[in-house]
Amino acid sequence: MHPVLPPGATVVRCGPGHLQIGTTPPLRVPDLPGTAQVLRHADGATSARSLAEIAERDGAPSGRQLISTLLSRGALVPAAPAESSLPGITVVHEPLTARFAATLETAAASPGDDVTIVASLGEPYRPAIRDLGERGLSHLPVIFIQGCARIGPLTHPGSSPCLDCYDAGRSRTDPAWRAVAVHLGSGRPPGGPPSLALMLSAVGHTLELVRLGQIGRVVTVGPGRETGVTEPVGWDAACPCQLLAA
């Protein structure tokens, strides 16, 4: 993945200790060690891994954490691929998400093993998602739950935050979440398949995340959230997923 500045945006200093990316709207980020160098070299030709190395040479304690933070805040975006370059996808699904899987595969028209989409009714079984990361397989959870669909994070093992990182971040605002997450996915909730409208919305957002390579975020769609509500997902310092790049 090759990050770039948002289209048309420039970087300026806007005061002591801060940089501003763009003007409409302006996005301000702390001028931490490595930040200015990363933004200067984010030309679409330099990979995220190389940008992380540049940041660390400039004094950043964790280049990957810095890149992930800038991506999740929108200060950097993945370079848009050509329209025909949608990665090949494989969809793993349950019986009640079979219609979503079939619709997604038809819309994508790009079978392959670049990204594994895991579609579940209710929270997925965490060890199964973790296993994909440990096997080095890029993956994206699509979770239909309580009338909504939660999509993400798109995970490239060792290069972007994972579902465990999401759980760790959520536990900071909901201290019980980490204990709850241990039990998630062990049984399927009652009910039928997701509605057609929700399924089609989830298909569109899933394809967008995959095509644009949008890491470091979770998008929730559903009633009142038709355009999608985005949450940033950052690296969790204690998550073993970061060891995959070592």
PDB file of C-alpha atoms in Angstrom:
ATOM      1  CA  MET A   1       0.000   0.000   0.000  1.00  0.00           C
ATOM      2  CA  HIS A   2       1.311   3.419  -1.031  1.00  0.00           C
ATOM      3  CA  PRO A   3      -0.077   6.388   0.961  1.00  0.00           C
ATOM      4  CA  VAL A   4      -0.527   9.858  -0.529  1.00  0.00           C
ATOM      5  CA  LEU A   5      -1.887  13.199   0.647  1.00  0.00           C
ATOM      6  CA  PRO A   6      -5.622  13.754   0.033  1.00  0.00           C
ATOM      7  CA  PRO A   7      -6.242  14.993  -3.546  1.00  0.00           C
ATOM      8  CA  GLY A   8      -5.327  18.662  -3.897  1.00  0.00           C
ATOM      9  CA  ALA A   9      -4.068  18.994  -0.317  1.00  0.00           C
ATOM     10  CA  THR A  10      -0.821  20.684   0.654  1.00  0.00           C
ATOM     11  CA  VAL A  11       1.042  20.680   3.967  1.00  0.00           C
ATOM     12  CA  VAL A  12       1.793  23.920   5.837  1.00  0.00           C
ATOM     13  CA  ARG A  13       2.823  24.826   9.363  1.00  0.00           C
ATOM     14  CA  CYS A  14      -0.113  26.426  11.167  1.00  0.00           C
ATOM     15  CA  GLY A  15       1.478  27.276  14.493  1.00  0.00           C
ATOM     16  CA  PRO A  16       3.970  26.010  17.047  1.00  0.00           C
ATOM     17  CA  GLY A  17       4.014  22.237  17.022  1.00  0.00           C
ATOM     18  CA  HIS A  18       1.271  21.636  14.428  1.00  0.00           C
ATOM     19  CA  LEU A  19       0.981  20.917  10.708  1.00  0.00           C
ATOM     20  CA  GLN A  20      -2.093  21.497   8.562  1.00  0.00           C
ATOM     21  CA  ILE A  21      -3.095  19.264   5.665  1.00  0.00           C
ATOM     22  CA  GLY A  22      -5.437  20.918   3.182  1.00  0.00           C
ATOM     23  CA  THR A  23      -7.884  23.763   3.707  1.00  0.00           C
ATOM     24  CA  THR A  24     -11.372  22.414   2.921  1.00  0.00           C
ATOM     25  CA  PRO A  25     -11.686  21.336   5.620  1.00  0.00           C
ATOM     26  CA  PRO A  26      -8.319  21.884   7.316  1.00  0.00           C
ATOM     27  CA  LEU A  27      -6.874  18.895   9.146  1.00  0.00           C
ATOM     28  CA  ARG A  28      -4.336  19.680  11.860  1.00  0.00           C
ATOM     29  CA  VAL A  29      -1.928  17.116  13.289  1.00  0.00           C
ATOM     30  CA  PRO A  30       0.850  17.414  15.894  1.00  0.00           C
ATOM     31  CA  ASP A  31       4.288  17.944  14.377  1.00  0.00           C
ATOM     32  CA  LEU A  32       5.762  14.895  16.089  1.00  0.00           C
ATOM     33  CA  PRO A  33       9.144  13.445  15.092  1.00  0.00           C
ATOM     34  CA  GLY A  34       8.866  11.896  11.643  1.00  0.00           C
ATOM     35  CA  THR A  35       5.501  13.458  10.725  1.00  0.00           C
ATOM     36  CA  ALA A  36       6.758  16.177   8.396  1.00  0.00           C
ATOM     37  CA  GLN A  37       9.137  13.763   6.667  1.00  0.00           C
ATOM     38  CA  VAL A  38       6.367  11.224   6.110  1.00  0.00           C
ATOM     39  CA  LEU A  39       4.015  13.834   4.651  1.00  0.00           C
ATOM     40  CA  ARG A  40       6.828  15.148   2.437  1.00  0.00           C
ATOM     41  CA  HIS A  41       7.600  11.666   1.045  1.00  0.00           C
ATOM     42  CA  ALA A  42       3.999  10.451   0.670  1.00  0.00           C
ATOM     43  CA  ASP A  43       4.085  10.673  -3.113  1.00  0.00           C
ATOM     44  CA  GLY A  44       2.320   7.418  -4.013  1.00  0.00           C
ATOM     45  CA  ALA A  45       5.597   5.826  -5.094  1.00  0.00           C
ATOM     46  CA  THR A  46       6.819   5.174  -1.538  1.00  0.00           C
ATOM     47  CA  SER A  47       5.298   2.236   0.316  1.00  0.00           C
ATOM     48  CA  ALA A  48       3.847   2.451   3.816  1.00  0.00           C
ATOM     49  CA  ARG A  49       6.707   0.289   5.078  1.00  0.00           C
ATOM     50  CA  SER A  50       9.301   2.640   3.574  1.00  0.00           C
ATOM     51  CA  LEU A  51       7.503   5.676   5.023  1.00  0.00           C
ATOM     52  CA  ALA A  52       7.597   4.028   8.448  1.00  0.00           C
ATOM     53  CA  GLU A  53      11.361   3.572   8.097  1.00  0.00           C
ATOM     54  CA  ILE A  54      11.728   7.248   7.088  1.00  0.00           C
ATOM     55  CA  ALA A  55       9.738   8.280  10.177  1.00  0.00           C
ATOM     56  CA  GLU A  56      11.897   6.217  12.505  1.00  0.00           C
ATOM     57  CA  ARG A  57      15.094   7.641  11.008  1.00  0.00           C
ATOM     58  CA  ASP A  58      13.654  11.066  11.844  1.00  0.00           C
ATOM     59  CA  GLY A  59      13.055  10.080  15.460  1.00  0.00           C
ATOM     60  CA  ALA A  60       9.547   8.551  15.535  1.00  0.00           C
ATOM     61  CA  PRO A  61       9.364   5.811  18.197  1.00  0.00           C
ATOM     62  CA  SER A  62       7.110   3.680  15.941  1.00  0.00           C
ATOM     63  CA  GLY A  63       6.903   4.469  12.252  1.00  0.00           C
ATOM     64  CA  ARG A  64       4.050   2.025  11.656  1.00  0.00           C
ATOM     65  CA  GLN A  65       2.016   3.562  14.469  1.00  0.00           C
ATOM     66  CA  LEU A  66       2.549   7.016  12.969  1.00  0.00           C
ATOM     67  CA  ILE A  67       1.497   5.893   9.476  1.00  0.00           C
ATOM     68  CA  SER A  68      -1.580   4.152  10.880  1.00  0.00           C
ATOM     69  CA  THR A  69      -2.564   7.276  12.844  1.00  0.00           C
ATOM     70  CA  LEU A  70      -2.187   9.547   9.818  1.00  0.00           C
ATOM     71  CA  LEU A  71      -4.231   7.149   7.664  1.00  0.00           C
ATOM     72  CA  SER A  72      -7.001   6.776  10.248  1.00  0.00           C
ATOM     73  CA  ARG A  73      -7.269  10.568  10.606  1.00  0.00           C
ATOM     74  CA  GLY A  74      -7.370  11.155   6.847  1.00  0.00           C
ATOM     75  CA  ALA A  75      -4.052  13.032   6.708  1.00  0.00           C
ATOM     76  CA  LEU A  76      -2.906  10.285   4.332  1.00  0.00           C
ATOM     77  CA  VAL A  77      -5.016   8.160   2.005  1.00  0.00           C
ATOM     78  CA  PRO A  78      -4.082   5.053   0.006  1.00  0.00           C
ATOM     79  CA  ALA A  79      -3.163   5.824  -3.584  1.00  0.00           C
ATOM     80  CA  ALA A  80      -6.241   5.024  -5.653  1.00  0.00           C
ATOM     81  CA  PRO A  81      -5.696   2.003  -7.895  1.00  0.00           C
ATOM     82  CA  ALA A  82      -6.990   1.787 -11.426  1.00  0.00           C
ATOM     83  CA  GLU A  83     -10.642   0.912 -11.725  1.00  0.00           C
ATOM     84  CA  SER A  84      -9.760  -2.572 -12.964  1.00  0.00           C
ATOM     85  CA  SER A  85      -7.387  -3.382 -10.129  1.00  0.00           C
ATOM     86  CA  LEU A  86      -9.842  -4.561  -7.464  1.00  0.00           C
ATOM     87  CA  PRO A  87      -7.959  -7.207  -5.479  1.00  0.00           C
ATOM     88  CA  GLY A  88      -9.127 -10.768  -5.846  1.00  0.00           C
ATOM     89  CA  ILE A  89     -11.483 -11.723  -3.021  1.00  0.00           C
ATOM     90  CA  THR A  90     -12.593 -14.906  -1.324  1.00  0.00           C
ATOM     91  CA  VAL A  91     -15.744 -14.778   0.809  1.00  0.00           C
ATOM     92  CA  VAL A  92     -16.117 -17.015   3.869  1.00  0.00           C
ATOM     93  CA  HIS A  93     -19.685 -16.894   5.124  1.00  0.00           C
ATOM     94  CA  GLU A  94     -22.382 -18.516   7.235  1.00  0.00           C
ATOM     95  CA  PRO A  95     -25.741 -19.764   5.857  1.00  0.00           C
ATOM     96  CA  LEU A  96     -27.566 -16.573   6.892  1.00  0.00           C
ATOM     97  CA  THR A  97     -25.024 -14.363   5.121  1.00  0.00           C
ATOM     98  CA  ALA A  98     -24.951 -16.441   1.931  1.00  0.00           C
ATOM     99  CA  ARG A  99     -26.970 -13.862  -0.052  1.00  0.00           C
ATOM    100  CA  PHE A 100     -24.498 -11.138   0.911  1.00  0.00           C
ATOM    101  CA  ALA A 101     -21.588 -13.367  -0.135  1.00  0.00           C
ATOM    102  CA  ALA A 102     -23.123 -14.179  -3.516  1.00  0.00           C
ATOM    103  CA  THR A 103     -23.989 -10.533  -4.220  1.00  0.00           C
ATOM    104  CA  LEU A 104     -20.508  -9.372  -3.209  1.00  0.00           C
ATOM    105  CA  GLU A 105     -18.802 -11.959  -5.401  1.00  0.00           C
ATOM    106  CA  THR A 106     -20.969 -10.984  -8.373  1.00  0.00           C
ATOM    107  CA  ALA A 107     -20.363  -7.258  -7.873  1.00  0.00           C
ATOM    108  CA  ALA A 108     -16.620  -7.707  -7.397  1.00  0.00           C
ATOM    109  CA  ALA A 109     -16.177 -10.093 -10.320  1.00  0.00           C
ATOM    110  CA  SER A 110     -12.628 -10.631  -9.096  1.00  0.00           C
ATOM    111  CA  PRO A 111     -12.184 -14.042  -7.478  1.00  0.00           C
ATOM    112  CA  GLY A 112      -8.831 -14.671  -5.860  1.00  0.00           C
ATOM    113  CA  ASP A 113      -7.025 -14.898  -2.568  1.00  0.00           C
ATOM    114  CA  ASP A 114      -5.736 -11.329  -2.129  1.00  0.00           C
ATOM    115  CA  VAL A 115      -8.326 -10.545   0.573  1.00  0.00           C
ATOM    116  CA  THR A 116     -10.541 -12.942   2.541  1.00  0.00           C
ATOM    117  CA  ILE A 117     -13.929 -11.425   3.418  1.00  0.00           C
ATOM    118  CA  VAL A 118     -15.395 -12.997   6.569  1.00  0.00           C
ATOM    119  CA  ALA A 119     -19.162 -12.402   6.710  1.00  0.00           C
ATOM    120  CA  SER A 120     -20.946 -13.286   9.946  1.00  0.00           C
ATOM    121  CA  LEU A 121     -24.315 -12.792  11.571  1.00  0.00           C
ATOM    122  CA  GLY A 122     -23.309 -11.500  14.975  1.00  0.00           C
ATOM    123  CA  GLU A 123     -19.768 -11.046  16.216  1.00  0.00           C
ATOM    124  CA  PRO A 124     -17.208 -13.401  14.630  1.00  0.00           C
ATOM    125  CA  TYR A 125     -15.225 -15.946  16.587  1.00  0.00           C
ATOM    126  CA  ARG A 126     -12.052 -14.053  17.432  1.00  0.00           C
ATOM    127  CA  PRO A 127      -9.615 -17.008  17.261  1.00  0.00           C
ATOM    128  CA  ALA A 128     -10.764 -17.735  13.681  1.00  0.00           C
ATOM    129  CA  ILE A 129     -10.034 -14.145  12.613  1.00  0.00           C
ATOM    130  CA  ARG A 130      -6.729 -14.229  14.485  1.00  0.00           C
ATOM    131  CA  ASP A 131      -5.792 -17.420  12.634  1.00  0.00           C
ATOM    132  CA  LEU A 132      -6.078 -15.620   9.279  1.00  0.00           C
ATOM    133  CA  GLY A 133      -3.581 -13.020  10.502  1.00  0.00           C
ATOM    134  CA  GLU A 134      -1.188 -15.632  11.832  1.00  0.00           C
ATOM    135  CA  ARG A 135      -1.285 -17.341   8.420  1.00  0.00           C
ATOM    136  CA  GLY A 136      -0.407 -14.024   6.758  1.00  0.00           C
ATOM    137  CA  LEU A 137      -3.754 -13.702   4.956  1.00  0.00           C
ATOM    138  CA  SER A 138      -5.231 -10.246   4.368  1.00  0.00           C
ATOM    139  CA  HIS A 139      -8.798 -10.182   5.632  1.00  0.00           C
ATOM    140  CA  LEU A 140     -11.846  -8.009   6.258  1.00  0.00           C
ATOM    141  CA  PRO A 141     -14.649  -8.849   8.735  1.00  0.00           C
ATOM    142  CA  VAL A 142     -18.201  -7.900   7.707  1.00  0.00           C
ATOM    143  CA  ILE A 143     -20.461  -8.258  10.742  1.00  0.00           C
ATOM    144  CA  PHE A 144     -24.259  -8.018  10.557  1.00  0.00           C
ATOM    145  CA  ILE A 145     -25.480  -7.180  14.024  1.00  0.00           C
ATOM    146  CA  GLN A 146     -28.552  -5.539  15.554  1.00  0.00           C
ATOM    147  CA  GLY A 147     -29.851  -4.100  12.285  1.00  0.00           C
ATOM    148  CA  CYS A 148     -26.479  -2.715  11.191  1.00  0.00           C
ATOM    149  CA  ALA A 149     -23.369  -3.897   9.384  1.00  0.00           C
ATOM    150  CA  ARG A 150     -19.908  -3.222  10.819  1.00  0.00           C
ATOM    151  CA  ILE A 151     -17.198  -3.499   8.178  1.00  0.00           C
ATOM    152  CA  GLY A 152     -13.522  -3.659   9.023  1.00  0.00           C
ATOM    153  CA  PRO A 153     -10.829  -3.278   9.856  1.00  0.00           C
ATOM    154  CA  LEU A 154      -9.171  -4.304   6.605  1.00  0.00           C
ATOM    155  CA  THR A 155      -6.076  -6.083   7.878  1.00  0.00           C
ATOM    156  CA  HIS A 156      -2.835  -6.768   6.047  1.00  0.00           C
ATOM    157  CA  PRO A 157      -0.964  -8.815   8.674  1.00  0.00           C
ATOM    158  CA  GLY A 158       2.012  -6.952  10.051  1.00  0.00           C
ATOM    159  CA  SER A 159       1.186  -3.789   8.088  1.00  0.00           C
ATOM    160  CA  SER A 160      -2.115  -2.557   9.520  1.00  0.00           C
ATOM    161  CA  PRO A 161      -4.194  -2.773  12.715  1.00  0.00           C
ATOM    162  CA  CYS A 162      -6.315  -5.882  13.240  1.00  0.00           C
ATOM    163  CA  LEU A 163      -9.599  -6.822  14.921  1.00  0.00           C
ATOM    164  CA  ASP A 164      -7.770  -7.369  18.218  1.00  0.00           C
ATOM    165  CA  CYS A 165      -6.486  -3.774  17.930  1.00  0.00           C
ATOM    166  CA  TYR A 166     -10.112  -2.673  17.450  1.00  0.00           C
ATOM    167  CA  ASP A 167     -11.132  -4.613  20.565  1.00  0.00           C
ATOM    168  CA  ALA A 168      -8.322  -3.004  22.555  1.00  0.00           C
ATOM    169  CA  GLY A 169      -9.375   0.469  21.425  1.00  0.00           C
ATOM    170  CA  ARG A 170     -13.016  -0.194  22.222  1.00  0.00           C
ATOM    171  CA  SER A 171     -12.100  -1.431  25.683  1.00  0.00           C
ATOM    172  CA  ARG A 172     -10.678   1.989  26.501  1.00  0.00           C
ATOM    173  CA  THR A 173     -14.197   3.479  26.402  1.00  0.00           C
ATOM    174  CA  ASP A 174     -15.977   0.284  27.457  1.00  0.00           C
ATOM    175  CA  PRO A 175     -13.789  -1.442  30.091  1.00  0.00           C
ATOM    176  CA  ALA A 176     -15.947  -4.588  30.008  1.00  0.00           C
ATOM    177  CA  TRP A 177     -15.425  -5.088  26.260  1.00  0.00           C
ATOM    178  CA  ARG A 178     -12.160  -7.021  26.551  1.00  0.00           C
ATOM    179  CA  ALA A 179     -13.806  -9.563  28.870  1.00  0.00           C
ATOM    180  CA  VAL A 180     -16.884  -9.743  26.624  1.00  0.00           C
ATOM    181  CA  ALA A 181     -14.796 -10.230  23.459  1.00  0.00           C
ATOM    182  CA  VAL A 182     -13.445 -13.538  24.785  1.00  0.00           C
ATOM    183  CA  HIS A 183     -16.923 -15.031  24.451  1.00  0.00           C
ATOM    184  CA  LEU A 184     -17.908 -13.485  21.118  1.00  0.00           C
ATOM    185  CA  GLY A 185     -18.704 -15.727  18.181  1.00  0.00           C
ATOM    186  CA  SER A 186     -19.210 -18.880  20.232  1.00  0.00           C
ATOM    187  CA  GLY A 187     -22.914 -18.991  19.293  1.00  0.00           C
ATOM    188  CA  ARG A 188     -25.078 -17.477  16.600  1.00  0.00           C
ATOM    189  CA  PRO A 189     -27.786 -14.971  17.532  1.00  0.00           C
ATOM    190  CA  PRO A 190     -31.396 -15.816  16.658  1.00  0.00           C
ATOM    191  CA  GLY A 191     -33.088 -14.213  13.692  1.00  0.00           C
ATOM    192  CA  GLY A 192     -33.080 -14.235   9.928  1.00  0.00           C
ATOM    193  CA  PRO A 193     -30.700 -12.889   7.294  1.00  0.00           C
ATOM    194  CA  PRO A 194     -30.023  -9.146   6.997  1.00  0.00           C
ATOM    195  CA  SER A 195     -32.482  -7.024   5.026  1.00  0.00           C
ATOM    196  CA  LEU A 196     -31.890  -6.483   1.323  1.00  0.00           C
ATOM    197  CA  ALA A 197     -31.233  -2.745   1.805  1.00  0.00           C
ATOM    198  CA  LEU A 198     -28.651  -3.362   4.520  1.00  0.00           C
ATOM    199  CA  MET A 199     -26.996  -6.123   2.543  1.00  0.00           C
ATOM    200  CA  LEU A 200     -26.636  -3.958  -0.575  1.00  0.00           C
ATOM    201  CA  SER A 201     -25.253  -1.068   1.469  1.00  0.00           C
ATOM    202  CA  ALA A 202     -22.729  -3.410   3.080  1.00  0.00           C
ATOM    203  CA  VAL A 203     -21.686  -4.717  -0.347  1.00  0.00           C
ATOM    204  CA  GLY A 204     -20.966  -1.189  -1.566  1.00  0.00           C
ATOM    205  CA  HIS A 205     -18.962  -0.176   1.494  1.00  0.00           C
ATOM    206  CA  THR A 206     -17.045  -3.465   1.502  1.00  0.00           C
ATOM    207  CA  LEU A 207     -15.982  -3.009  -2.118  1.00  0.00           C
ATOM    208  CA  GLU A 208     -14.939   0.580  -1.428  1.00  0.00           C
ATOM    209  CA  LEU A 209     -12.782  -0.421   1.550  1.00  0.00           C
ATOM    210  CA  VAL A 210     -11.105  -3.173  -0.443  1.00  0.00           C
ATOM    211  CA  ARG A 211     -10.646  -1.216  -3.680  1.00  0.00           C
ATOM    212  CA  LEU A 212      -9.160   1.818  -1.929  1.00  0.00           C
ATOM    213  CA  GLY A 213      -7.192  -0.273   0.570  1.00  0.00           C
ATOM    214  CA  GLN A 214      -8.646   1.717   3.471  1.00  0.00           C
ATOM    215  CA  ILE A 215      -6.874   0.344   6.533  1.00  0.00           C
ATOM    216  CA  GLY A 216      -7.137   1.651  10.084  1.00  0.00           C
ATOM    217  CA  ARG A 217     -10.893   2.145  10.117  1.00  0.00           C
ATOM    218  CA  VAL A 218     -14.227   0.470  10.777  1.00  0.00           C
ATOM    219  CA  VAL A 219     -17.358   1.604   8.908  1.00  0.00           C
ATOM    220  CA  THR A 220     -20.838   1.004  10.333  1.00  0.00           C
ATOM    221  CA  VAL A 221     -23.913   1.252   8.082  1.00  0.00           C
ATOM    222  CA  GLY A 222     -27.595   0.849   8.894  1.00  0.00           C
ATOM    223  CA  PRO A 223     -30.713   2.883   9.647  1.00  0.00           C
ATOM    224  CA  GLY A 224     -29.661   6.496  10.180  1.00  0.00           C
ATOM    225  CA  ARG A 225     -26.127   5.620   9.035  1.00  0.00           C
ATOM    226  CA  GLU A 226     -26.744   5.131   5.323  1.00  0.00           C
ATOM    227  CA  THR A 227     -23.577   6.945   4.277  1.00  0.00           C
ATOM    228  CA  GLY A 228     -21.511   5.077   6.874  1.00  0.00           C
ATOM    229  CA  VAL A 229     -20.071   6.121  10.216  1.00  0.00           C
ATOM    230  CA  THR A 230     -16.301   5.707  10.364  1.00  0.00           C
ATOM    231  CA  GLU A 231     -14.248   4.914  13.471  1.00  0.00           C
ATOM    232  CA  PRO A 232     -10.449   5.032  13.381  1.00  0.00           C
ATOM    233  CA  VAL A 233      -8.587   1.898  14.457  1.00  0.00           C
ATOM    234  CA  GLY A 234      -5.004   2.367  15.594  1.00  0.00           C
ATOM    235  CA  TRP A 235      -2.255  -0.069  16.460  1.00  0.00           C
ATOM    236  CA  ASP A 236      -2.496  -1.427  19.988  1.00  0.00           C
ATOM    237  CA  ALA A 237       0.996  -1.436  21.470  1.00  0.00           C
ATOM    238  CA  ALA A 238       0.365  -4.755  23.264  1.00  0.00           C
ATOM    239  CA  CYS A 239      -1.195  -6.587  20.300  1.00  0.00           C
ATOM    240  CA  PRO A 240       0.958  -9.466  19.004  1.00  0.00           C
ATOM    241  CA  CYS A 241      -0.121  -8.699  15.427  1.00  0.00           C
ATOM    242  CA  GLN A 242       2.751  -6.200  15.200  1.00  0.00           C
ATOM    243  CA  LEU A 243       5.225  -9.042  15.608  1.00  0.00           C
ATOM    244  CA  LEU A 244       4.148 -10.411  12.217  1.00  0.00           C
ATOM    245  CA  ALA A 245       6.264  -7.809  10.443  1.00  0.00           C
ATOM    246  CA  ALA A 246       9.376  -8.534  12.485  1.00  0.00           C
TER     247      ALA A 246
END
